[in-house]
């Protein structure tokens, strides 16, 4: 199963498939899947395709997230976002992924200084540009991953701190969006998609307990 999951992820990142994943059971999973054209380069998908991972034990939820980031994060410069519903969730996620040496982790929360927030978003958008320029490059060995610029970039954010598009703030434009907890309201979910995922795929893991 692990090899199959790695193969699926490889297809997604190479542009031959799109994959969405999120963690939670509050919202109905009725998002319509739309096939993405394989003739277009990976950085030009017009609509993501949604997939879901089932988590049958709450204690496995964080392990599933770390395993997922462990596979995806080894892609050089891959821009990823994890959306959380609360600050407590954000803190737990940041603590769990902080030891992944091949991922540069930053977080956006309500009491973050504006200058620091702007710097985090600027660095992330630079990582997105590098990913788009090298979308067909396969992951190298661990020595390449050790280079700071080659690390995948991850932003962990709460719904309250998502970019305000109506105020002129630019979207984050990640390649991978992970919903650690699916929001109860569909409008919140759609806002996550609009502000975090211009192209690429989103990931949602559903609780089955």
Short mmCIF file of C-alpha atoms in Angstrom, two decimals, residues 10-198:
data_model
loop_
_atom_site.label_atom_id
_atom_site.label_comp_id
_atom_site.label_asym_id
_atom_site.label_seq_id
_atom_site.Cartn_x
_atom_site.Cartn_y
_atom_site.Cartn_z
CA UNK A 10 4.37 10.78 -8.00
CA UNK A 11 1.67 10.92 -10.68
CA UNK A 12 0.09 13.92 -9.00
CA UNK A 13 3.30 15.88 -8.73
CA UNK A 14 4.33 15.05 -12.29
CA UNK A 15 1.07 16.50 -13.59
CA UNK A 16 -0.63 13.23 -14.58
CA UNK A 17 -3.14 13.37 -11.74
CA UNK A 18 -4.45 15.67 -9.04
CA UNK A 19 -5.05 14.57 -5.45
CA UNK A 20 -6.91 16.25 -2.61
CA UNK A 21 -6.73 15.15 1.01
CA UNK A 22 -8.15 16.49 4.27
CA UNK A 23 -8.56 15.33 7.86
CA UNK A 24 -12.02 15.44 9.42
CA UNK A 25 -15.60 14.24 9.43
CA UNK A 26 -17.64 17.40 9.97
CA UNK A 27 -18.30 18.30 6.36
CA UNK A 28 -19.95 16.13 3.74
CA UNK A 29 -17.52 15.01 1.05
CA UNK A 30 -19.62 16.01 -1.92
CA UNK A 31 -17.00 17.96 -3.86
CA UNK A 32 -17.24 17.23 -7.56
CA UNK A 33 -14.18 15.64 -9.12
CA UNK A 34 -12.97 17.08 -12.40
CA UNK A 35 -10.29 15.42 -14.53
CA UNK A 36 -7.27 17.55 -15.31
CA UNK A 37 -5.83 17.67 -18.81
CA UNK A 38 -2.59 15.72 -18.95
CA UNK A 39 -1.37 17.73 -21.92
CA UNK A 40 -0.88 20.81 -19.76
CA UNK A 41 2.21 21.33 -17.62
CA UNK A 42 1.76 20.71 -13.88
CA UNK A 43 1.73 24.39 -12.99
CA UNK A 44 -1.26 25.17 -15.21
CA UNK A 45 -4.15 23.08 -13.88
CA UNK A 46 -7.43 24.96 -13.99
CA UNK A 47 -9.21 22.79 -11.45
CA UNK A 48 -7.93 20.38 -8.80
CA UNK A 49 -9.19 16.86 -8.40
CA UNK A 50 -10.24 15.76 -4.93
CA UNK A 51 -9.21 12.61 -3.11
CA UNK A 52 -9.68 11.64 0.54
CA UNK A 53 -7.77 9.49 2.99
CA UNK A 54 -9.69 7.55 5.63
CA UNK A 55 -8.27 7.64 9.17
CA UNK A 56 -9.93 5.04 11.42
CA UNK A 57 -8.28 6.09 14.71
CA UNK A 58 -7.89 9.64 15.96
CA UNK A 59 -4.42 8.83 17.30
CA UNK A 60 -3.35 7.92 13.75
CA UNK A 61 -4.33 11.29 12.35
CA UNK A 62 -1.06 13.09 13.03
CA UNK A 63 0.97 10.05 11.96
CA UNK A 64 -0.91 10.09 8.66
CA UNK A 65 -0.14 13.77 8.16
CA UNK A 66 3.56 13.30 8.94
CA UNK A 67 3.77 10.29 6.59
CA UNK A 68 2.08 12.29 3.85
CA UNK A 69 4.43 15.23 4.26
CA UNK A 70 7.31 12.77 4.44
CA UNK A 71 6.48 11.55 0.95
CA UNK A 72 5.50 14.86 -0.64
CA UNK A 73 8.10 17.01 1.11
CA UNK A 74 11.05 15.25 -0.48
CA UNK A 75 10.22 16.96 -3.75
CA UNK A 76 12.58 19.94 -4.04
CA UNK A 77 10.89 23.32 -3.56
CA UNK A 78 7.38 21.85 -3.32
CA UNK A 79 5.06 24.58 -1.89
CA UNK A 80 2.51 23.16 0.57
CA UNK A 81 -0.12 24.54 2.95
CA UNK A 82 -1.80 22.86 5.93
CA UNK A 83 -5.06 24.56 6.96
CA UNK A 84 -6.20 24.23 10.57
CA UNK A 85 -9.47 25.25 12.20
CA UNK A 86 -7.94 26.46 15.48
CA UNK A 87 -4.70 27.81 16.94
CA UNK A 88 -4.37 24.67 19.08
CA UNK A 89 -4.42 22.51 15.94
CA UNK A 90 -1.83 24.78 14.34
CA UNK A 91 0.53 24.47 17.31
CA UNK A 92 0.21 20.67 17.37
CA UNK A 93 0.86 20.37 13.63
CA UNK A 94 3.89 22.68 13.74
CA UNK A 95 5.37 20.69 16.61
CA UNK A 96 4.84 17.39 14.79
CA UNK A 97 6.44 18.44 11.50
CA UNK A 98 9.27 20.59 12.88
CA UNK A 99 11.70 17.66 12.80
CA UNK A 100 11.30 17.02 9.06
CA UNK A 101 14.69 18.29 7.92
CA UNK A 102 13.75 18.51 4.24
CA UNK A 103 10.81 20.87 4.84
CA UNK A 104 11.02 24.56 5.77
CA UNK A 105 8.05 25.22 8.08
CA UNK A 106 6.40 28.57 8.83
CA UNK A 107 3.08 29.42 10.44
CA UNK A 108 0.53 32.22 10.11
CA UNK A 109 -1.45 33.08 13.24
CA UNK A 110 -3.43 36.05 14.53
CA UNK A 111 -0.79 37.76 16.68
CA UNK A 112 1.98 37.49 14.09
CA UNK A 113 3.60 40.84 13.23
CA UNK A 114 2.64 42.19 9.80
CA UNK A 115 6.27 42.45 8.68
CA UNK A 116 6.93 38.83 9.61
CA UNK A 117 3.74 37.69 7.90
CA UNK A 118 4.72 39.53 4.71
CA UNK A 119 8.19 37.94 4.79
CA UNK A 120 6.76 34.43 5.21
CA UNK A 121 4.39 34.92 2.28
CA UNK A 122 7.15 36.41 0.12
CA UNK A 123 9.47 33.46 0.72
CA UNK A 124 6.66 31.03 0.02
CA UNK A 125 5.79 32.67 -3.28
CA UNK A 126 9.46 32.53 -4.26
CA UNK A 127 9.38 28.79 -3.51
CA UNK A 128 6.28 28.47 -5.69
CA UNK A 129 8.10 30.19 -8.54
CA UNK A 130 11.05 27.80 -8.19
CA UNK A 131 8.68 24.84 -8.18
CA UNK A 132 6.92 26.06 -11.34
CA UNK A 133 10.28 26.50 -13.06
CA UNK A 134 11.39 22.99 -12.12
CA UNK A 135 8.06 21.15 -12.14
CA UNK A 136 9.41 18.22 -14.12
CA UNK A 137 12.53 17.74 -11.99
CA UNK A 138 12.38 14.57 -9.90
CA UNK A 139 13.44 14.47 -6.26
CA UNK A 140 17.17 13.98 -5.80
CA UNK A 141 19.07 12.38 -2.96
CA UNK A 142 19.17 13.66 0.61
CA UNK A 143 22.26 15.78 -0.08
CA UNK A 144 20.21 17.91 -2.46
CA UNK A 145 17.39 18.20 0.03
CA UNK A 146 19.80 19.58 2.60
CA UNK A 147 20.22 22.75 0.54
CA UNK A 148 17.94 25.39 2.08
CA UNK A 149 16.65 26.58 -1.30
CA UNK A 150 15.87 23.01 -2.35
CA UNK A 151 13.72 22.30 0.70
CA UNK A 152 9.98 22.01 0.33
CA UNK A 153 8.16 24.96 1.89
CA UNK A 154 5.21 24.49 4.22
CA UNK A 155 2.89 27.11 5.68
CA UNK A 156 0.58 26.06 8.52
CA UNK A 157 -2.32 28.51 8.79
CA UNK A 158 -5.63 28.94 10.60
CA UNK A 159 -8.77 30.04 8.78
CA UNK A 160 -8.65 33.38 10.57
CA UNK A 161 -5.27 34.17 9.01
CA UNK A 162 -5.88 33.19 5.40
CA UNK A 163 -5.08 35.94 2.86
CA UNK A 164 -7.85 38.51 2.46
CA UNK A 165 -8.40 38.58 -1.29
CA UNK A 166 -11.11 41.25 -0.97
CA UNK A 167 -8.54 43.57 0.61
CA UNK A 168 -6.10 43.08 -2.23
CA UNK A 169 -3.88 40.48 -0.59
CA UNK A 170 -2.55 37.89 -3.02
CA UNK A 171 -3.38 34.19 -2.61
CA UNK A 172 -0.75 31.80 -1.30
CA UNK A 173 -0.85 29.61 -4.45
CA UNK A 174 0.45 26.36 -3.02
CA UNK A 175 0.87 23.18 -5.03
CA UNK A 176 -0.48 21.02 -2.20
CA UNK A 177 -3.28 21.97 0.21
CA UNK A 178 -3.92 19.72 3.20
CA UNK A 179 -7.04 20.16 5.31
CA UNK A 180 -6.02 18.86 8.72
CA UNK A 181 -9.62 19.31 9.83
CA UNK A 182 -12.40 19.80 7.34
CA UNK A 183 -14.46 22.87 8.23
CA UNK A 184 -18.14 22.50 9.09
CA UNK A 185 -19.14 25.15 6.53
CA UNK A 186 -18.65 24.63 2.84
CA UNK A 187 -17.97 28.36 2.44
CA UNK A 188 -14.92 28.04 4.68
CA UNK A 189 -13.67 25.11 2.65
CA UNK A 190 -14.10 27.03 -0.61
CA UNK A 191 -12.24 30.01 0.88
CA UNK A 192 -9.32 27.73 1.69
CA UNK A 193 -9.28 26.56 -1.90
CA UNK A 194 -9.48 30.09 -3.30
CA UNK A 195 -6.78 31.58 -1.07
CA UNK A 196 -4.33 28.67 -0.92
CA UNK A 197 -4.60 26.63 -4.10
CA UNK A 198 -4.58 28.37 -7.46
#
